[in-house]
PDB file of C-alpha atoms in Angstrom:
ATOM      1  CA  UNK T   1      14.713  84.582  18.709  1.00 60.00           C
ATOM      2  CA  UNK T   2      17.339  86.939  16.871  1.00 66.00           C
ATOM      3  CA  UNK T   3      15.599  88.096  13.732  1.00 87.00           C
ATOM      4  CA  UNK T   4      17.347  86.774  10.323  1.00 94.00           C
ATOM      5  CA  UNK T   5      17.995  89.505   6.815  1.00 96.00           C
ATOM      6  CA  UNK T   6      17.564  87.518   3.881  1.00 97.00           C
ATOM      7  CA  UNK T   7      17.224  88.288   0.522  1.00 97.00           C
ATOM      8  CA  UNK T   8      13.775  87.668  -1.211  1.00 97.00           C
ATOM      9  CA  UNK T   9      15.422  86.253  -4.253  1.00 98.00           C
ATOM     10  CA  UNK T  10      18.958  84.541  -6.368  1.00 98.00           C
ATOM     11  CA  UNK T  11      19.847  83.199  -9.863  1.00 97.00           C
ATOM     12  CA  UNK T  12      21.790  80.648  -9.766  1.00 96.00           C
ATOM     13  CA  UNK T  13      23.183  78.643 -12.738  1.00 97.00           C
ATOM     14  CA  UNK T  14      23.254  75.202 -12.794  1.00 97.00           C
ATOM     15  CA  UNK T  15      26.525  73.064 -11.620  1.00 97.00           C
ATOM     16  CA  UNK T  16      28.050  76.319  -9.932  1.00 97.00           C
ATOM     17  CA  UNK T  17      28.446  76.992  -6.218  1.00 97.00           C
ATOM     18  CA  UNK T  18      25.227  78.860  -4.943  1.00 98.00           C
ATOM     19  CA  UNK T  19      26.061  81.252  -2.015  1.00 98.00           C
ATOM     20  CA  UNK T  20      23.286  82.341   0.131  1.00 98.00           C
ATOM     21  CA  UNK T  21      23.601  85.046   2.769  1.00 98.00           C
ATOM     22  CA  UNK T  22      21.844  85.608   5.758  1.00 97.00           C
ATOM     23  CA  UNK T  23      22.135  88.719   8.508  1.00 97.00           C
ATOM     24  CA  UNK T  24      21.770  87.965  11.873  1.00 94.00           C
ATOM     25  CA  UNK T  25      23.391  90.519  13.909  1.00 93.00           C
ATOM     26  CA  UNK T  26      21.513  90.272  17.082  1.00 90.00           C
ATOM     27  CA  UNK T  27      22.150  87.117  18.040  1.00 91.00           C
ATOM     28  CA  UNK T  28      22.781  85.882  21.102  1.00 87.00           C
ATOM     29  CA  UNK T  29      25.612  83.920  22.283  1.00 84.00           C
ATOM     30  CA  UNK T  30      23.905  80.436  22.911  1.00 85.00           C
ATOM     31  CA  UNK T  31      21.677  80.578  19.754  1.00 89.00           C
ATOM     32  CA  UNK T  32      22.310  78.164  16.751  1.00 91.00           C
ATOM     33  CA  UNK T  33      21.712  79.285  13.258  1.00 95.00           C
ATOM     34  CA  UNK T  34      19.826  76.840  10.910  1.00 95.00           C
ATOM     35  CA  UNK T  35      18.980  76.414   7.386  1.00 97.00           C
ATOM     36  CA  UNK T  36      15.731  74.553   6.214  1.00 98.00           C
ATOM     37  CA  UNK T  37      14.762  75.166   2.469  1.00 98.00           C
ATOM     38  CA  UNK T  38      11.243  74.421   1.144  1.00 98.00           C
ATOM     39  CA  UNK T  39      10.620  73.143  -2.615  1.00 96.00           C
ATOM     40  CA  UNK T  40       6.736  73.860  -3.441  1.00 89.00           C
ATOM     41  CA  UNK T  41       4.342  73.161  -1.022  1.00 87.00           C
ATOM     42  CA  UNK T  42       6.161  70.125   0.316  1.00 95.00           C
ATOM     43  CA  UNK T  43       7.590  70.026   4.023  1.00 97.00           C
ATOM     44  CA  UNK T  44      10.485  72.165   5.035  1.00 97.00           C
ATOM     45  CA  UNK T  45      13.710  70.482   4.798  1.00 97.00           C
ATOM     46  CA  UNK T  46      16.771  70.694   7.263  1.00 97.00           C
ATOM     47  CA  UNK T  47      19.849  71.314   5.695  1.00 98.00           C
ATOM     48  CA  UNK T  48      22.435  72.034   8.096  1.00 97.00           C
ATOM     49  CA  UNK T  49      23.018  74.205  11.411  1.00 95.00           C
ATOM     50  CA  UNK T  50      25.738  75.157  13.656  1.00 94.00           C
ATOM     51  CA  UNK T  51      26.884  77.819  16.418  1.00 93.00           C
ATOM     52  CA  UNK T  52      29.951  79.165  15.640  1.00 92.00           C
ATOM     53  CA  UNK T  53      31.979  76.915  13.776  1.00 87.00           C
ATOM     54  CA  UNK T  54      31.618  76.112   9.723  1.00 94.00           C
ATOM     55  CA  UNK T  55      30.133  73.186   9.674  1.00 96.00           C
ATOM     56  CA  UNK T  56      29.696  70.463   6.496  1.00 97.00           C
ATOM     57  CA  UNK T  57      27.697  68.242   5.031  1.00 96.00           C
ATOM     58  CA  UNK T  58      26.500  66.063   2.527  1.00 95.00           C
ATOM     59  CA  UNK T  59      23.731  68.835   1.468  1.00 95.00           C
ATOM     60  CA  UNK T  60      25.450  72.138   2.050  1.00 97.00           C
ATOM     61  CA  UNK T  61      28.230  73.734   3.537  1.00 98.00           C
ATOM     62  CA  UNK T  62      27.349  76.978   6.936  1.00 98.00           C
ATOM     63  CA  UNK T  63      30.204  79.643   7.155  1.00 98.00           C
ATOM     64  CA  UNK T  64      29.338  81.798   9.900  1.00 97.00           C
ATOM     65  CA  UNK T  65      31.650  84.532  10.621  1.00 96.00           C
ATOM     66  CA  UNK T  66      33.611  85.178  13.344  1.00 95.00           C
ATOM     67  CA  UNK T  67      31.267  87.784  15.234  1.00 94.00           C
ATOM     68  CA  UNK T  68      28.124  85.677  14.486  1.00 95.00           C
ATOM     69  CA  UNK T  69      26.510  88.743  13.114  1.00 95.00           C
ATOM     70  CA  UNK T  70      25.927  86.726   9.550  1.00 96.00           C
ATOM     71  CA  UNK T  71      25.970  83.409   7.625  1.00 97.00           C
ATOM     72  CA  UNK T  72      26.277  82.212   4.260  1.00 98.00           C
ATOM     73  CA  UNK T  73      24.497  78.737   3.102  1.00 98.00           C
ATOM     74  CA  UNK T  74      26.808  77.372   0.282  1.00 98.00           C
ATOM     75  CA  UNK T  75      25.676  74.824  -2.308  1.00 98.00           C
ATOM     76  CA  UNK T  76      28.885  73.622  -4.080  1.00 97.00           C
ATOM     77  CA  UNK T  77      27.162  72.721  -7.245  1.00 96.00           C
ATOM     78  CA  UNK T  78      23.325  73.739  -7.801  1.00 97.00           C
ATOM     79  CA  UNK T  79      20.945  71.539  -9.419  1.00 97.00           C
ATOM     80  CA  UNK T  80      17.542  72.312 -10.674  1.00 97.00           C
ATOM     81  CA  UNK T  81      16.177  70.212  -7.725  1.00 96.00           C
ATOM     82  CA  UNK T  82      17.779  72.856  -5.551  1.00 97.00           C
ATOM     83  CA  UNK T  83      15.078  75.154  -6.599  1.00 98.00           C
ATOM     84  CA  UNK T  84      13.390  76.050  -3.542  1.00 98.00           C
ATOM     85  CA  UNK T  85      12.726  79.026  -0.965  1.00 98.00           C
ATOM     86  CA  UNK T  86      15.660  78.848   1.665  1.00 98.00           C
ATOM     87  CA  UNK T  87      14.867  80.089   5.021  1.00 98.00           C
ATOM     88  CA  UNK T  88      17.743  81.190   7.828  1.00 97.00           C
ATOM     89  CA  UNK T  89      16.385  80.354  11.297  1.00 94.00           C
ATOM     90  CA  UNK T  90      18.256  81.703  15.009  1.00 91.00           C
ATOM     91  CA  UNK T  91      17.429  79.350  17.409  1.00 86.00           C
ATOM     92  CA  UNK T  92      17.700  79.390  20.807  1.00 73.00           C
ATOM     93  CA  UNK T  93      15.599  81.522  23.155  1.00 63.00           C
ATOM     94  CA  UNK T  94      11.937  82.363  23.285  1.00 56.00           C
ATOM     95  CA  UNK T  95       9.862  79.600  24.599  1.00 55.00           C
ATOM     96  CA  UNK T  96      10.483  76.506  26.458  1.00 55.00           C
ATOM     97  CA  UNK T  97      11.647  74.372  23.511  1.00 57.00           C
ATOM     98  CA  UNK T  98      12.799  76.341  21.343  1.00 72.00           C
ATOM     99  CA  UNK T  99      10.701  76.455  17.927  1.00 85.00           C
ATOM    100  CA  UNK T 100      11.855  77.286  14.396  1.00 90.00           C
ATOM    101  CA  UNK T 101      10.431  80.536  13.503  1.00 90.00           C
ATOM    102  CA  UNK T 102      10.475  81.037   9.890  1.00 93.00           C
ATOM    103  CA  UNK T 103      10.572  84.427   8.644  1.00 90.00           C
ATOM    104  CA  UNK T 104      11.032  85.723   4.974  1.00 92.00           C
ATOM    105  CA  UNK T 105      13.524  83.322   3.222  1.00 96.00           C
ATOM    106  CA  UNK T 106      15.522  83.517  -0.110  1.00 98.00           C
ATOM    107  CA  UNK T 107      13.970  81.756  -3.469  1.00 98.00           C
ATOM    108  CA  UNK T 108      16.686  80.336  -5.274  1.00 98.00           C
ATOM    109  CA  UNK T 109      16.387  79.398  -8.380  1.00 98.00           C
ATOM    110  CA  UNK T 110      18.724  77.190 -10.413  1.00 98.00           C
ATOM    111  CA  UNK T 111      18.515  78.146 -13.991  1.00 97.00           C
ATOM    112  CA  UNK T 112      19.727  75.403 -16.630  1.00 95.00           C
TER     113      UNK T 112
ATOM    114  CA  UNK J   1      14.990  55.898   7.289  1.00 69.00           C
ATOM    115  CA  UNK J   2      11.857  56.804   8.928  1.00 81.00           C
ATOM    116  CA  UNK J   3      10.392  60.238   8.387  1.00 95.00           C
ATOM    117  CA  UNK J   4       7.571  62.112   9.960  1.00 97.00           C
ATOM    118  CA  UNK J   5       4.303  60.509   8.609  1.00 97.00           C
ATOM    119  CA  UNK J   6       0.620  63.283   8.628  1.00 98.00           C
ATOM    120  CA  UNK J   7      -2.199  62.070   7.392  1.00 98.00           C
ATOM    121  CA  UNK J   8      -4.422  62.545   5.645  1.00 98.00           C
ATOM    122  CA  UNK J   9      -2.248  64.204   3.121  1.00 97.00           C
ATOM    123  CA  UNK J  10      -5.645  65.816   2.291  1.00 98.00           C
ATOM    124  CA  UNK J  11      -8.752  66.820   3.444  1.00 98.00           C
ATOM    125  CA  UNK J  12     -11.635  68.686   2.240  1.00 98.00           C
ATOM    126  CA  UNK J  13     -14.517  69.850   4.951  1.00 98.00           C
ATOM    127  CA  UNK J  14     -17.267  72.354   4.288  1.00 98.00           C
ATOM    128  CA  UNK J  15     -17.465  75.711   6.875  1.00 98.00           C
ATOM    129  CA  UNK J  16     -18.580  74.952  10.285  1.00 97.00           C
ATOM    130  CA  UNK J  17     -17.409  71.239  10.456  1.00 98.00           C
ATOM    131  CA  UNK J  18     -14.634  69.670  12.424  1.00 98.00           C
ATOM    132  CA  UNK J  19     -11.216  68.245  11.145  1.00 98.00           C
ATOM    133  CA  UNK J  20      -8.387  66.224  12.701  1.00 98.00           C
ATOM    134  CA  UNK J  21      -4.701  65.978  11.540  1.00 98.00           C
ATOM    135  CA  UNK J  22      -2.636  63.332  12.755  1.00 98.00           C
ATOM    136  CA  UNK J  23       0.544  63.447  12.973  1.00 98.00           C
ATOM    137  CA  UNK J  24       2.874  60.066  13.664  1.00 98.00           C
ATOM    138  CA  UNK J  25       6.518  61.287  14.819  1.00 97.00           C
ATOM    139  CA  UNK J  26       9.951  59.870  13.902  1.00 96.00           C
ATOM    140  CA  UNK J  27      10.575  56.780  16.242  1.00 94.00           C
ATOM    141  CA  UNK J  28      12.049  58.370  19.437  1.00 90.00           C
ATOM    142  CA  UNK J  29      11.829  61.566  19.260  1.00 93.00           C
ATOM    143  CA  UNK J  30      10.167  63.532  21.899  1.00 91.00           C
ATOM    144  CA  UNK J  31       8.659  66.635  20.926  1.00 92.00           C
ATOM    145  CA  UNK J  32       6.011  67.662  18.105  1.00 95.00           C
ATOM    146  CA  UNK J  33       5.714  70.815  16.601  1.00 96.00           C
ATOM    147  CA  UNK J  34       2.599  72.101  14.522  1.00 97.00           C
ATOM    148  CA  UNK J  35       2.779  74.944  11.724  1.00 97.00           C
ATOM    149  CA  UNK J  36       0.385  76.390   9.690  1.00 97.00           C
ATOM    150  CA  UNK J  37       0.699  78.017   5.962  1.00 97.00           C
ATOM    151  CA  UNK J  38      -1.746  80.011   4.040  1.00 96.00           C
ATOM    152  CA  UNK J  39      -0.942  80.372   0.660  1.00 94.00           C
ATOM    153  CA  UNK J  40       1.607  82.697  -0.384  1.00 92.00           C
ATOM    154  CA  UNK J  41       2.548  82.696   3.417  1.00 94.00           C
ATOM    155  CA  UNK J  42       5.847  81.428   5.467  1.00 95.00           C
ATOM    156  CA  UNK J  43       4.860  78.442   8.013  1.00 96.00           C
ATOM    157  CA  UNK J  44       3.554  80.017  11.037  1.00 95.00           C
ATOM    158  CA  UNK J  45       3.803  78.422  14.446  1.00 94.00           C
ATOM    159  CA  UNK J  46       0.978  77.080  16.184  1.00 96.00           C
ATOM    160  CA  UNK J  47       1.695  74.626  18.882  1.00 95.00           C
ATOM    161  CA  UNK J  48       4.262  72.554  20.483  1.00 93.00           C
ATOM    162  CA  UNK J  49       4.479  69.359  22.570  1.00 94.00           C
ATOM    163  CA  UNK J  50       7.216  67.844  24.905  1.00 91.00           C
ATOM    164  CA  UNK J  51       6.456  64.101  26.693  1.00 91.00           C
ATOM    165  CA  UNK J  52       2.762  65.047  26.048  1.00 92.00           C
ATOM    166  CA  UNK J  53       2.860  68.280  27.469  1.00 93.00           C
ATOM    167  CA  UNK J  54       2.380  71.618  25.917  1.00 92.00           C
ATOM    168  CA  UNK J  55       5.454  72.945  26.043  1.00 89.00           C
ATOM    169  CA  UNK J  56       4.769  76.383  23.128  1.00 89.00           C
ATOM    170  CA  UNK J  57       1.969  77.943  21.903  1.00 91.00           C
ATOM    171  CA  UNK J  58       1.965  80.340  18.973  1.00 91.00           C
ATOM    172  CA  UNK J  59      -1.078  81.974  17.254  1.00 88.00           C
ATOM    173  CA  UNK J  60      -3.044  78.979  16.954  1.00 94.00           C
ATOM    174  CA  UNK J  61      -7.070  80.111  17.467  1.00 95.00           C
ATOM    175  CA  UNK J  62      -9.276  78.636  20.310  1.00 96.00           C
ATOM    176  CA  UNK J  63     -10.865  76.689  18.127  1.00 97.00           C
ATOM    177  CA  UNK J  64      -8.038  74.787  17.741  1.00 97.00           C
ATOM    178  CA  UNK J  65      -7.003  72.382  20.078  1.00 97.00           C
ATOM    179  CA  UNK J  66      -4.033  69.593  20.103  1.00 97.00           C
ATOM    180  CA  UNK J  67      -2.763  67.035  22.245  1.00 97.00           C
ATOM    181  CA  UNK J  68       0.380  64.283  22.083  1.00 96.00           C
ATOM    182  CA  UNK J  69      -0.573  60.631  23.453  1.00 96.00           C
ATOM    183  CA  UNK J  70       1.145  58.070  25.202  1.00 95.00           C
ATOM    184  CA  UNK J  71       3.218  56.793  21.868  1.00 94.00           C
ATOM    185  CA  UNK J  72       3.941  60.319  20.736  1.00 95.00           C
ATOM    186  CA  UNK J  73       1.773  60.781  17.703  1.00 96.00           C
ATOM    187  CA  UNK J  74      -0.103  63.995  18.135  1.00 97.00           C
ATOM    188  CA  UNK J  75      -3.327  64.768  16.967  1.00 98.00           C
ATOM    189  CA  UNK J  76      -4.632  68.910  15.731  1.00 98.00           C
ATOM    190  CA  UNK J  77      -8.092  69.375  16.283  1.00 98.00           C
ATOM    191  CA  UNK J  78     -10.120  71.902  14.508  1.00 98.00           C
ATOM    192  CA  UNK J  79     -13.324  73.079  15.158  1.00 97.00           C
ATOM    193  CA  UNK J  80     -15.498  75.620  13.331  1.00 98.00           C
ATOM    194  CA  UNK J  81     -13.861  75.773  10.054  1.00 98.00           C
ATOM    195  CA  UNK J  82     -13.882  79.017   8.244  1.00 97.00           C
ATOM    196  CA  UNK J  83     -12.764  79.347   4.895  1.00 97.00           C
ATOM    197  CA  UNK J  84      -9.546  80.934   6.057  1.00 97.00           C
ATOM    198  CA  UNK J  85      -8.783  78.069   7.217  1.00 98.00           C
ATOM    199  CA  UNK J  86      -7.693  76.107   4.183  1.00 98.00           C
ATOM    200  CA  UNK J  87      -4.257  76.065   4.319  1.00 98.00           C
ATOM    201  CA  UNK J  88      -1.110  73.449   4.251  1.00 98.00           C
ATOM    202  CA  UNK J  89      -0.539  72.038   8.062  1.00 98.00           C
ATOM    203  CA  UNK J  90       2.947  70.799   8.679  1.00 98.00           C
ATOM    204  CA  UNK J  91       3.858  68.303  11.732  1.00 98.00           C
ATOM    205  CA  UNK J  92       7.382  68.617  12.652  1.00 97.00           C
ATOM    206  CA  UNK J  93       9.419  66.309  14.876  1.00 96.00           C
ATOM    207  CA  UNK J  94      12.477  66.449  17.327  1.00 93.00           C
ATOM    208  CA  UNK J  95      14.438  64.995  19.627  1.00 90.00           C
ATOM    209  CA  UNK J  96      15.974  66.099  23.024  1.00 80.00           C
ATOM    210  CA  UNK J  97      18.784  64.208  23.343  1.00 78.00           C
ATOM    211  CA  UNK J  98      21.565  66.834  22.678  1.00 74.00           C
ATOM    212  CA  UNK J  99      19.423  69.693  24.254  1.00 73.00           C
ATOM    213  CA  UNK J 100      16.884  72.163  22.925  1.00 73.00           C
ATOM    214  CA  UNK J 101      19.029  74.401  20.600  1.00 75.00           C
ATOM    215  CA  UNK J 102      21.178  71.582  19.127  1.00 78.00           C
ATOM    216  CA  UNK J 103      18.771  69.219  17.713  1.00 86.00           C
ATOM    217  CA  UNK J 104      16.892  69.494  14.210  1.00 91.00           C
ATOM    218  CA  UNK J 105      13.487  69.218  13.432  1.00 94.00           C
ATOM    219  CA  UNK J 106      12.499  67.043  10.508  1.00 96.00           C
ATOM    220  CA  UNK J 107       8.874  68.014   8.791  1.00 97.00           C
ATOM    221  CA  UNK J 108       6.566  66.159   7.794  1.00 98.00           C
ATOM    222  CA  UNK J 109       4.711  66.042   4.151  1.00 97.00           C
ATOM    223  CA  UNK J 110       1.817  67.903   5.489  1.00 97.00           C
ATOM    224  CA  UNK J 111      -2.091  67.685   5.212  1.00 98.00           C
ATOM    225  CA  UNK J 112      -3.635  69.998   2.729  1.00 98.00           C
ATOM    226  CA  UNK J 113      -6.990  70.950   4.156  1.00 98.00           C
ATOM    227  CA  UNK J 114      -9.424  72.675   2.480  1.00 98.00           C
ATOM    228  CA  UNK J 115     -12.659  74.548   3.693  1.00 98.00           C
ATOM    229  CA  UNK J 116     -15.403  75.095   0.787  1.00 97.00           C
TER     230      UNK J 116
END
């Protein structure tokens, strides 16, 4: 899988948009980008994913530019809830059903 | 709606004994995933299964062993223990039905096993 350049940490305030980026500039054609975010210890949680479109919805919003090279994980209006470590997967290749591979994600933090 | 259900959420076992997670997937969905995190540490990849085959393996140790049964749940079996063991074990599930790279995996809670 196409490794993912995130940073290790954002401030966010609460009730604004929080904008995370993610490089991915070796992807591959056929490989989908996803988003999974983690709050403390609990189970990884799937946000959203797409391939080359922006997709939407009722968690987040995935801009992924034109060229594929990067992506940015929008949250129109942070809570404190939205606390968590967000991690950018590329999906597609490398084994014969494709697993997440989670590398070093983003910890977000949503101040009050 | 149904999630992915692990149990036990945890487990304590002293070094040298045996342990099995269990791992009950969302209602039609065909493949399991396994993941492993230490503290401090990203999940780490350890084994897949498709229809109740293999179908990945990551760095999961010999000691380890897993298998998925006729109604899907899957079962990680650990022999052994060592203390670096202890760690959080997620169970992930998926479906097939749009293809490999198109479907999402939904995680479980996890079982939080430690070795004393």
């Amino acid at each position: 899988d196409a490794k993912t350049t995130q940073p290790p940490s954002m401030d966010c305030a609460e009730g604004r948009a929080a904008n995370l980026p993610c490089n991915h500039s070796t992807i591959s054609g056929n490989e989908y980008v996803y988003w999974y975010r983690q709050i403390h210890s609990q189970g990884p949680q799937y946000i959203i994913h797409g391939l080359k479109n922006n997709e939407t919805n009722e968690m987040a919003s995935l801009i992924i530019t034109e060229d594929r090279k990067s992506s940015t994980l929008i949250l129109p209006h942070a809570t404190l809830r939205d606390t968590a470590v967000y991690y950018c997967i590329v999906r597609g290749s490398g084994g014969s059903n494709y697993k997440l591979t989670f590398g070093k994600g983003t910890l977000l933090t949503v101040n009050p | 709606a149904a999630g992915v259900i692990q149990s036990p959420r945890h487990l304590i076992k002293e070094k040298r004994e045996t342990a099995t997670l269990k791992c009950y997937p969302i209602p039609r969905h065909d493949t399991v995933y396994w993941y492993q995190q230490g503290p401090g540490q990203d999940p780490q990849f350890l084994i897949s299964f498709y229809e109740k085959m293999q179908s990945d393996k990551g760095s999961i140790p010999d000691r380890f062993s897993a298998q998925q049964f006729s109604d899907y749940h899957s079962e990680l079996n650990m022999s052994s223990l060592e203390l670096g063991d202890s760690a959080l074990y997620f169970c992930a599930s998926s479906s097939t039905d749009r293809g490999w790279r198109n479907t999402e995996a939904f995680f479980g809670q996890g079982t939080r096993l430690t070795v004393v």
